[in-house]
Coordinates of C-alpha atoms in Angstrom, one line a residue:
M1 CA 0.0 0.0 0.0
I2 CA 1.3 3.4 -0.9
P3 CA 1.0 6.0 1.9
R4 CA 1.0 9.0 -0.4
S5 CA -0.9 9.9 -3.6
R6 CA 1.3 10.0 -6.6
A7 CA 0.9 11.3 -10.1
L8 CA 2.5 10.8 -13.5
A9 CA 2.5 13.2 -16.4
I10 CA 3.7 12.5 -19.9
I11 CA 4.5 15.2 -22.4
F12 CA 4.4 14.1 -26.0
F13 CA 5.5 16.2 -29.0
P14 CA 4.3 15.4 -32.5
S15 CA 6.1 14.0 -35.5
V16 CA 6.3 16.3 -38.4
A17 CA 6.7 14.3 -41.6
V18 CA 8.8 16.1 -44.1
T19 CA 9.8 13.5 -46.6
I20 CA 10.1 9.8 -47.3
H21 CA 10.7 8.6 -43.8
P22 CA 8.8 10.8 -41.5
D23 CA 10.1 9.1 -38.4
S24 CA 10.7 12.4 -36.8
S25 CA 8.5 12.7 -34.3
P26 CA 5.7 11.6 -34.0
N27 CA 23.5 -2.9 -14.4
D28 CA 26.8 -1.9 -14.6
I29 CA 28.9 -2.1 -11.4
H30 CA 32.6 -1.9 -11.3
P31 CA 33.9 -5.4 -10.8
R32 CA 35.2 -4.5 -7.3
Q33 CA 31.9 -3.1 -6.1
T34 CA 29.3 -5.1 -4.3
R35 CA 25.6 -5.0 -4.8
E36 CA 25.2 -3.3 -1.4
T37 CA 26.8 -0.1 -2.7
L38 CA 23.7 0.5 -4.8
S39 CA 20.9 2.8 -3.9
P40 CA 17.9 0.8 -2.6
V41 CA 15.8 2.1 -5.4
F42 CA 17.8 0.1 -7.9
P43 CA 17.3 -3.5 -6.6
S44 CA 18.6 -6.4 -8.6
P45 CA 16.2 -8.1 -11.0
T46 CA 14.7 -11.5 -10.0
Y47 CA 16.6 -14.5 -11.4
S48 CA 15.2 -17.9 -12.0
T49 CA 18.5 -19.6 -11.9
P50 CA 19.9 -20.2 -8.3
H51 CA 23.2 -18.5 -7.5
D52 CA 24.8 -16.3 -4.9
P53 CA 22.4 -13.3 -4.7
S54 CA 25.2 -11.0 -3.6
C55 CA 26.8 -11.5 -7.0
E56 CA 23.7 -11.1 -9.1
Y57 CA 24.6 -7.8 -10.7
L58 CA 28.3 -8.8 -11.2
I59 CA 27.4 -12.0 -12.9
R60 CA 24.8 -10.3 -15.1
E61 CA 27.1 -7.5 -16.2
E62 CA 30.3 -9.5 -16.7
K63 CA 28.4 -12.0 -18.8
G64 CA 26.7 -9.3 -20.7
R65 CA 30.0 -7.6 -21.6
S66 CA 31.5 -10.9 -22.6
E67 CA 28.5 -11.8 -24.8
R68 CA 28.6 -8.4 -26.4
G69 CA 32.2 -8.9 -27.4
K70 CA 31.3 -12.2 -29.1
K71 CA 28.4 -10.7 -30.9
L72 CA 30.6 -8.0 -32.4
Q73 CA 32.8 -10.6 -34.1
G74 CA 32.2 -10.4 -37.9
L75 CA 30.5 -7.1 -37.7
P76 CA 32.1 -3.8 -38.8
K77 CA 33.9 -2.0 -35.9
E78 CA 31.8 1.0 -36.5
F79 CA 28.7 -0.7 -35.4
V80 CA 27.5 0.0 -31.8
L81 CA 25.2 -2.7 -30.3
P82 CA 22.5 -1.9 -27.9
E83 CA 23.4 -2.6 -24.2
Y84 CA 20.0 -4.0 -23.4
D85 CA 21.2 -5.5 -20.1
S86 CA 22.4 -2.2 -18.6
Y87 CA 23.0 1.2 -20.3
C88 CA 20.1 1.2 -22.7
L89 CA 17.1 3.5 -23.4
S90 CA 14.7 0.5 -22.9
N91 CA 15.8 0.4 -19.2
V92 CA 14.9 4.1 -18.5
T93 CA 11.2 3.7 -17.6
P94 CA 11.8 0.5 -15.6
T95 CA 14.3 2.6 -13.6
V96 CA 11.6 5.3 -13.1
L97 CA 9.3 2.6 -11.8
S98 CA 11.9 1.6 -9.3
L99 CA 12.2 5.3 -8.2
F100 CA 8.6 5.1 -7.3
D101 CA 9.0 1.8 -5.5
V102 CA 7.0 0.0 -8.2
K103 CA 8.1 -3.6 -8.6
S104 CA 9.6 -4.6 -11.9
E105 CA 11.8 -7.5 -13.0
R106 CA 13.1 -5.6 -16.0
P107 CA 16.8 -4.5 -16.2
R108 CA 17.5 -1.0 -14.9
I109 CA 19.9 1.7 -15.7
P110 CA 23.0 1.0 -13.5
R111 CA 23.2 3.3 -10.4
D112 CA 26.7 4.6 -11.4
A113 CA 25.1 6.2 -14.4
F114 CA 23.7 8.8 -12.0
G115 CA 27.1 9.7 -10.6
D116 CA 27.1 11.6 -7.3
V117 CA 23.5 12.8 -7.7
E118 CA 21.4 12.0 -4.6
V119 CA 18.7 9.9 -6.2
G120 CA 17.0 8.5 -3.1
S121 CA 13.2 8.4 -3.4
P122 CA 12.3 11.7 -5.1
E123 CA 8.9 13.3 -4.7
R124 CA 8.8 14.0 -8.5
V125 CA 10.7 12.8 -11.5
I126 CA 10.7 14.6 -14.8
L127 CA 11.9 12.5 -17.8
I128 CA 12.8 14.6 -20.8
V129 CA 13.1 12.8 -24.1
L130 CA 14.6 14.9 -27.0
D131 CA 14.0 13.2 -30.3
G132 CA 17.1 13.0 -32.5
F133 CA 19.2 14.7 -29.9
G134 CA 22.1 12.2 -30.0
Y135 CA 25.2 12.3 -27.8
R136 CA 27.2 14.2 -30.4
E137 CA 24.6 16.9 -30.6
W138 CA 24.5 17.0 -26.8
E139 CA 28.2 17.6 -26.6
N140 CA 27.8 20.4 -29.2
Q141 CA 25.2 22.1 -27.1
S142 CA 27.1 21.8 -23.8
A143 CA 28.0 25.5 -23.6
E144 CA 24.5 26.9 -23.0
G145 CA 21.0 26.6 -21.6
F146 CA 19.6 23.4 -20.0
V147 CA 22.3 21.2 -21.6
K148 CA 25.1 23.3 -20.0
A149 CA 23.3 23.2 -16.6
M150 CA 22.8 19.5 -16.8
T151 CA 26.4 18.9 -17.9
T152 CA 28.1 21.1 -15.3
K153 CA 25.7 20.7 -12.3
G154 CA 24.3 17.3 -12.8
H155 CA 25.7 14.0 -14.2
T156 CA 25.7 13.1 -17.9
R157 CA 27.0 10.1 -19.8
A158 CA 26.3 8.3 -23.1
I159 CA 24.0 5.2 -23.2
T160 CA 22.7 3.3 -26.2
T161 CA 19.3 3.4 -27.7
V162 CA 17.5 0.4 -29.0
F163 CA 17.8 -1.2 -32.4
P164 CA 16.5 -0.1 -34.8
S165 CA 17.6 3.4 -33.7
T166 CA 14.2 4.8 -34.7
T167 CA 11.3 6.6 -33.0
A168 CA 8.7 3.9 -33.4
A169 CA 10.8 1.3 -31.7
A170 CA 12.3 3.6 -29.1
L171 CA 9.1 5.4 -27.9
T172 CA 7.4 2.0 -27.7
S173 CA 10.2 0.8 -25.5
L174 CA 9.8 3.8 -23.3
S175 CA 6.1 3.2 -23.1
T176 CA 6.3 -0.5 -22.2
G177 CA 9.8 -0.9 -20.8
L178 CA 10.3 -3.7 -23.3
T179 CA 12.8 -4.2 -26.1
P180 CA 11.7 -4.1 -29.7
Q181 CA 11.5 -7.8 -30.3
E182 CA 9.4 -8.1 -27.1
H183 CA 6.9 -5.3 -27.9
G184 CA 7.0 -6.0 -31.7
L185 CA 7.1 -2.6 -33.2
P186 CA 10.5 -2.3 -34.9
E187 CA 10.3 0.5 -37.4
W188 CA 8.3 3.2 -39.2
F189 CA 7.5 1.1 -42.2
V190 CA 6.6 -2.5 -41.2
Y191 CA 4.9 -5.3 -43.0
F192 CA 1.9 -6.6 -41.1
R193 CA 1.0 -10.1 -42.3
E194 CA -2.4 -10.0 -40.6
L195 CA -3.2 -6.9 -42.8
D196 CA -1.2 -8.1 -45.8
M197 CA 0.4 -4.6 -46.2
I198 CA 3.2 -2.4 -45.2
I199 CA 2.0 0.3 -42.9
A200 CA 3.4 3.5 -41.6
T201 CA 3.2 2.5 -38.0
L202 CA 2.9 5.8 -36.0
P203 CA 0.5 7.5 -38.5
F204 CA -1.3 4.1 -38.6
S205 CA -1.9 4.3 -42.3
P206 CA -0.9 2.1 -45.3
M207 CA 2.4 3.0 -46.9
G208 CA 1.9 5.6 -49.5
D209 CA -1.2 7.0 -47.8
P210 CA -0.5 10.6 -46.8
G211 CA -3.4 10.5 -44.3
R212 CA -3.3 9.7 -40.6
D213 CA -5.2 6.9 -38.8
T214 CA -6.7 5.6 -42.1
L215 CA -6.6 2.1 -40.7
R216 CA -8.4 3.1 -37.5
R217 CA -11.7 2.7 -39.2
T218 CA -11.2 -1.1 -39.7
T219 CA -8.3 -2.1 -37.4
D220 CA -7.7 -2.1 -33.7
P221 CA -4.5 0.0 -33.0
R222 CA -3.6 -2.5 -30.3
I223 CA -2.2 -4.6 -33.2
L224 CA 0.8 -2.2 -33.3
F225 CA 2.6 -3.6 -30.2
K226 CA 2.3 -5.9 -27.2
G227 CA 3.0 -5.0 -23.6
E228 CA 1.4 -3.1 -20.8
T229 CA 2.3 0.5 -20.6
V230 CA 4.3 1.8 -17.6
Y231 CA 1.4 4.3 -17.0
R232 CA -1.0 1.4 -16.3
K233 CA 1.5 -0.2 -14.0
L234 CA 1.8 3.1 -12.1
A235 CA -2.0 3.5 -12.0
R236 CA -2.3 0.1 -10.2
E237 CA -0.1 1.5 -7.5
G238 CA -2.3 4.6 -7.1
I239 CA -0.1 6.9 -9.3
P240 CA -2.2 8.8 -11.8
S241 CA -0.6 9.7 -15.1
H242 CA -0.9 12.9 -17.0
S243 CA 0.2 13.1 -20.6
F244 CA 0.9 16.3 -22.5
V245 CA 0.5 15.8 -26.3
N246 CA 0.5 18.2 -29.2
R247 CA -3.1 18.9 -30.1
N248 CA -2.4 17.6 -33.7
I249 CA -1.8 14.1 -32.5
A250 CA -3.4 13.9 -29.0
E251 CA -6.2 11.5 -30.2
T252 CA -4.3 9.5 -32.7
A253 CA -4.3 5.7 -32.6
Y254 CA -0.6 5.4 -31.6
S255 CA -0.8 8.2 -29.0
T256 CA -3.9 6.8 -27.3
T257 CA -2.5 3.2 -27.3
S258 CA 1.0 4.0 -26.2
L259 CA -0.1 6.4 -23.5
K260 CA -2.9 4.2 -22.2
G261 CA -3.4 4.7 -18.5
S262 CA -2.7 8.4 -18.6
E263 CA -4.8 11.5 -18.8
T264 CA -4.1 13.4 -22.0
N265 CA -3.6 17.2 -22.1
S266 CA -3.0 18.9 -25.4
Y267 CA -0.8 21.9 -26.2
S268 CA 0.2 24.0 -29.2
S269 CA 3.8 25.0 -28.7
S270 CA 6.8 24.8 -26.3
S271 CA 5.7 28.1 -24.6
D272 CA 2.3 26.9 -23.5
L273 CA 3.7 23.4 -22.8
M274 CA 6.4 24.7 -20.4
A275 CA 3.9 26.9 -18.6
M276 CA 1.5 23.9 -18.4
V277 CA 4.1 21.5 -17.1
R278 CA 5.4 24.0 -14.5
R279 CA 1.8 24.5 -13.2
K280 CA 1.2 20.7 -13.1
V281 CA 4.5 20.1 -11.2
E282 CA 3.7 22.8 -8.7
A283 CA 0.2 21.4 -8.3
S284 CA 1.8 18.1 -7.2
A285 CA 3.7 19.8 -4.4
T286 CA 2.0 17.5 -1.8
S287 CA 2.3 14.3 -3.8
R288 CA 4.7 12.3 -5.8
A289 CA 4.6 12.7 -9.6
F290 CA 6.3 11.7 -12.8
F291 CA 6.5 14.0 -15.9
Y292 CA 7.5 12.6 -19.3
V293 CA 8.5 15.4 -21.6
Y294 CA 9.0 14.5 -25.3
W295 CA 10.3 17.0 -27.8
S296 CA 10.4 16.1 -31.5
Y297 CA 11.5 19.1 -33.5
V298 CA 15.2 18.6 -33.3
D299 CA 14.7 15.4 -35.2
T300 CA 12.4 17.1 -37.7
I301 CA 14.9 19.7 -38.6
E302 CA 17.8 17.2 -38.7
H303 CA 15.8 15.1 -41.3
R304 CA 15.3 18.2 -43.4
Y305 CA 18.7 19.9 -43.2
G306 CA 20.9 17.2 -41.6
P307 CA 22.4 17.1 -38.1
N308 CA 25.3 19.4 -37.1
T309 CA 24.0 22.1 -39.3
D310 CA 23.1 25.7 -38.4
E311 CA 19.4 24.9 -38.5
S312 CA 19.6 21.8 -36.3
S313 CA 22.0 23.4 -33.9
L314 CA 19.7 26.4 -33.5
E315 CA 16.6 24.2 -32.9
A316 CA 18.6 22.2 -30.3
A317 CA 19.7 25.5 -28.6
L318 CA 16.1 26.8 -28.6
I319 CA 14.6 23.8 -26.7
S320 CA 17.6 23.9 -24.3
Y321 CA 16.8 27.5 -23.6
S322 CA 13.1 26.9 -23.3
I323 CA 13.5 24.1 -20.7
Q324 CA 15.9 26.1 -18.6
K325 CA 14.0 29.4 -18.7
G326 CA 10.4 28.1 -18.8
L327 CA 10.7 25.3 -16.3
V328 CA 14.0 25.0 -14.4
E329 CA 14.3 28.7 -13.4
K330 CA 10.6 29.4 -12.8
L331 CA 9.6 26.3 -10.8
D332 CA 8.8 26.9 -7.1
S333 CA 12.0 26.5 -5.2
K334 CA 10.6 24.2 -2.6
V335 CA 9.2 21.9 -5.2
A336 CA 12.4 22.0 -7.1
Q337 CA 14.3 20.7 -4.1
K338 CA 12.6 17.4 -4.3
T339 CA 12.3 17.0 -8.0
L340 CA 14.7 14.8 -10.0
V341 CA 15.3 15.5 -13.7
I342 CA 16.4 12.8 -16.2
V343 CA 17.1 13.7 -19.8
T344 CA 17.7 11.4 -22.8
A345 CA 17.0 10.9 -26.5
D346 CA 15.4 8.2 -28.6
H347 CA 18.3 8.2 -31.1
G348 CA 20.8 10.4 -32.9
Q349 CA 21.2 11.1 -36.6
I350 CA 23.9 11.1 -39.3
N351 CA 24.3 13.2 -42.4
V352 CA 23.3 11.3 -45.6
S353 CA 23.3 12.0 -49.3
P354 CA 19.9 11.1 -51.0
K355 CA 21.5 11.3 -54.4
A356 CA 23.9 8.5 -53.4
T357 CA 21.1 6.2 -52.2
L358 CA 21.3 2.7 -53.8
Y359 CA 17.9 1.4 -54.8
L360 CA 17.3 -2.4 -54.7
N361 CA 15.0 -2.2 -57.6
R362 CA 18.0 -2.5 -59.9
Y363 CA 18.5 -6.1 -58.7
R364 CA 15.8 -7.8 -60.7
K365 CA 16.9 -11.2 -59.5
L366 CA 16.1 -10.0 -56.0
V367 CA 12.8 -8.5 -56.9
K368 CA 11.7 -11.8 -58.6
N369 CA 12.5 -13.7 -55.4
F370 CA 10.5 -11.5 -53.0
E371 CA 8.1 -13.6 -50.9
R372 CA 4.5 -13.6 -51.9
S373 CA 1.7 -13.4 -49.4
E374 CA -1.3 -15.7 -49.2
S375 CA -3.1 -13.3 -51.5
G376 CA -0.3 -13.6 -54.1
K377 CA 1.1 -10.1 -53.6
K378 CA 4.9 -9.5 -53.4
I379 CA 6.0 -8.4 -50.0
L380 CA 8.2 -5.4 -50.7
P381 CA 11.1 -4.1 -48.6
A382 CA 10.2 -2.3 -45.4
G383 CA 12.2 -0.8 -42.5
S384 CA 14.2 2.3 -43.5
P385 CA 17.2 3.2 -45.7
R386 CA 19.4 2.5 -42.7
D387 CA 17.9 -0.9 -41.8
V388 CA 16.1 -2.7 -44.6
F389 CA 13.8 -5.6 -43.9
L390 CA 13.4 -8.2 -46.7
H391 CA 10.8 -11.0 -46.9
L392 CA 12.2 -13.8 -49.1
G393 CA 10.8 -17.0 -47.7
T394 CA 12.6 -20.1 -48.9
N395 CA 14.8 -18.0 -51.1
A396 CA 16.5 -16.2 -48.2
D397 CA 19.8 -18.1 -48.2
D398 CA 20.4 -17.8 -51.9
M399 CA 19.5 -14.1 -51.8
R400 CA 21.8 -13.4 -48.9
E401 CA 24.7 -14.8 -50.9
Y402 CA 23.6 -12.7 -53.9
L403 CA 23.3 -9.5 -51.9
E404 CA 26.5 -10.0 -50.0
K405 CA 28.3 -9.9 -53.4
K406 CA 26.3 -7.0 -54.7
L407 CA 26.6 -4.9 -51.6
E408 CA 30.2 -5.8 -50.6
G409 CA 31.9 -3.0 -48.8
M410 CA 28.6 -1.0 -48.6
A411 CA 26.4 -3.0 -46.2
T412 CA 26.3 -6.0 -43.9
V413 CA 23.6 -8.6 -44.7
L414 CA 22.3 -10.7 -41.8
S415 CA 19.5 -13.3 -41.5
T416 CA 16.8 -12.4 -39.1
E417 CA 17.6 -15.4 -36.9
E418 CA 21.2 -14.4 -36.8
S419 CA 20.2 -10.9 -35.8
I420 CA 18.0 -12.2 -33.0
R421 CA 20.7 -14.5 -31.7
M422 CA 23.1 -11.5 -31.6
G423 CA 20.6 -9.6 -29.5
L424 CA 20.2 -6.8 -32.0
F425 CA 16.5 -6.5 -31.4
G426 CA 16.4 -7.1 -27.7
I427 CA 16.3 -9.7 -24.9
N428 CA 14.0 -12.7 -24.1
N429 CA 11.8 -14.3 -26.7
P430 CA 10.5 -12.3 -29.6
Q431 CA 6.7 -11.7 -29.5
R432 CA 4.7 -13.9 -31.8
N433 CA 4.5 -11.7 -34.9
F434 CA 7.9 -10.2 -34.7
R435 CA 9.6 -12.5 -37.3
D436 CA 6.8 -11.8 -39.7
R437 CA 7.4 -8.1 -39.3
V438 CA 11.1 -8.0 -39.8
G439 CA 11.2 -10.6 -42.6
D440 CA 14.1 -13.0 -43.4
L441 CA 17.1 -10.7 -44.2
L442 CA 18.3 -7.5 -42.7
I443 CA 20.5 -5.0 -44.6
L444 CA 22.7 -2.7 -42.5
P445 CA 24.4 0.0 -44.6
H446 CA 27.9 1.0 -43.5
R447 CA 29.2 4.5 -42.7
K448 CA 26.7 7.0 -43.9
D449 CA 25.3 5.0 -46.8
T450 CA 21.6 4.5 -47.5
I451 CA 19.9 1.6 -49.3
W452 CA 16.2 1.7 -50.2
F453 CA 13.5 0.5 -52.5
D454 CA 11.3 2.7 -54.8
H455 CA 7.9 1.1 -54.1
T456 CA 6.1 3.2 -56.7
K457 CA 7.9 1.3 -59.5
E458 CA 6.3 -2.0 -58.3
T459 CA 2.9 -0.8 -57.1
G460 CA 2.1 1.6 -60.0
R461 CA 1.1 4.3 -57.5
P462 CA 2.0 7.9 -58.5
R463 CA 5.5 8.7 -57.1
R464 CA 5.1 10.6 -53.9
V465 CA 6.4 10.7 -50.4
P466 CA 6.7 8.5 -48.5
D467 CA 7.1 5.5 -50.7
G468 CA 9.0 7.0 -53.6
K469 CA 12.5 8.4 -53.7
F470 CA 14.5 9.0 -50.5
D471 CA 15.2 12.7 -50.1
L472 CA 16.3 13.3 -46.5
L473 CA 19.6 15.0 -45.5
G474 CA 19.6 13.4 -42.0
H475 CA 18.6 9.9 -41.0
H476 CA 18.8 7.1 -38.5
G477 CA 17.8 3.5 -37.9
G478 CA 21.3 2.0 -38.2
L479 CA 24.1 1.0 -35.9
S480 CA 26.5 3.8 -36.3
E481 CA 27.8 5.5 -33.2
D482 CA 26.0 8.8 -33.9
E483 CA 22.7 7.0 -34.4
M484 CA 23.1 4.7 -31.4
R485 CA 24.7 6.9 -28.7
V486 CA 22.3 9.1 -26.8
P487 CA 22.7 11.2 -23.6
L488 CA 21.6 10.3 -20.2
G489 CA 21.6 13.2 -17.8
V490 CA 20.4 13.3 -14.2
A491 CA 20.2 16.1 -11.6
R492 CA 18.1 17.5 -8.8
L493 CA 16.2 20.3 -10.5
A494 CA 17.2 22.8 -7.8
D495 CA 20.8 22.1 -8.6
L496 CA 20.4 23.2 -12.2
R497 CA 19.7 26.9 -11.3

C-alpha cells in the first residue's frame, strides 16, 4: 500500500513528416563493487537460476559484456550494439518505476550512471526525451542553456538506444519498458501479415497513404505492439498519469494506445507546454509525480537539413533555452528541491546523401524472389534506408549470398535469426508476430550509406512521399555511433539553477 498519492505526467510532442521517412516525431557495477553499494531504489532483477544473490549484478554485467564482445565478431567495428542488459534506453522507464518503488523485473539503468547525484526516493521525476538529440549533438550544445546546466551541475553520460535506432521502436520501448523484439514494433514502415500490407506505424496508415489513422476505421490499433504501458502499472499503485501531447496528435491511434493509462492534455507550442508543465509540477507539491517530456522538432529539422547544421543546432539551442527558462528557473524553489530530472533521446542522426542512395529495384533477381503473401502479392522491402527488412521465404539463403556480393563494402547482410541470436533487437523471446514483421534478411548500410526501394515502381502508384525516392539529409535507424549513442543526464532540478 502506498502511503501518499502520486501522479505521472507525460509530455508528447508530434512527429512532423517532411519526406520519405517521417520518423521524426511523432547494471553496470565496477567489478570490485558489491551490490550493497547500490541505492535501494535500484534493486537487482529477480533471477530464476539459483546463484549467490550477492553477485547477481556482477554475474549479469560481466556475462553481458562478454557476450557483447562475441556478438561483435564479424560485424564492422563502426557498429554499436544496444546494451539491453544495462545502459540502454529501454531500461529508463523501468528505472523510473523503481524510483517510485513499483516492482519490476526488467533491467534497470545502473546506479553509477547517476554519478554523485542523490537519487533516493524523489517526490517528483521529470523525464525529458529529446527526439534526434544524440550524444554528439548533446556535446555540441554543452555551452549553454539546460544542456550546460545538466552537464556542469548534474551528471551526464552516453547510453545506447534500442535497435533499430528509430522513433517507433524507441518510444514504444519507453512506453512499455520492453525491447523491440518483445513489444514487436521495430520501425516506421513495417509489413503486417495480418493486414497483408506495409504500414506507416505511427501514422497508422498504409504505406503511400498521406493521411493519418486511415486504418483506425477497420483495425484495432492494439495490433501495433504488445505489452502493458508503464502508466497502467503506475495506476495500479495509485499513481495517476498525465500526458501532454501536441493537439495535432493527441487523439491518434498510436498516442492513445502507447499512452494508455494516462490522462491526456494537449498543447500548441513549447511556450504553453512549459507553462502547463510548471503548473502541473507545482500542483503536485504535496504528492509524488512523474512527468515525461518528449520534444520532436530537433529530429524534424535534422531530417530536413541534416544534423550538425546551423538549422539543427539552433533548434537544439532553442529547446535547451526553453526548458531552462520556462521550467527550471521558474519552478517553485521548494518543489524543485525534491524534483529529479532525467534527460535522454530516442536516437541520434547522421548526415546522408539522398543522391547516393542505392535502390534495390536494380537487382531484378532479388525482386523476382520476394516472398508472396497468401493473396499472391509480393511483400516489398520495409524498415528504412538505414535498416532494410526483406521478406524472401525459402529464397532467403540464396538471396543473402547474392546481396553480399552486390553490396560488398557497402552493407552487412544478416539473417533475421542471426540478428535475433546476436541480440540486436532485444532480450527474451520475440513476440509472436515479430519475425513476420522484420522478414528474413536485414541489410545494414555502413558508414553514412543509404539503401532503399522505390515502391512506386512496383505498385504503380504515383510517385510521392513516403514510398518513392528518398530525399532526407539526415537519417537514423542503423548501428553507427552517432545513431546509437544518446545522452543520459540526471540532476536534482534545484541544482540546475
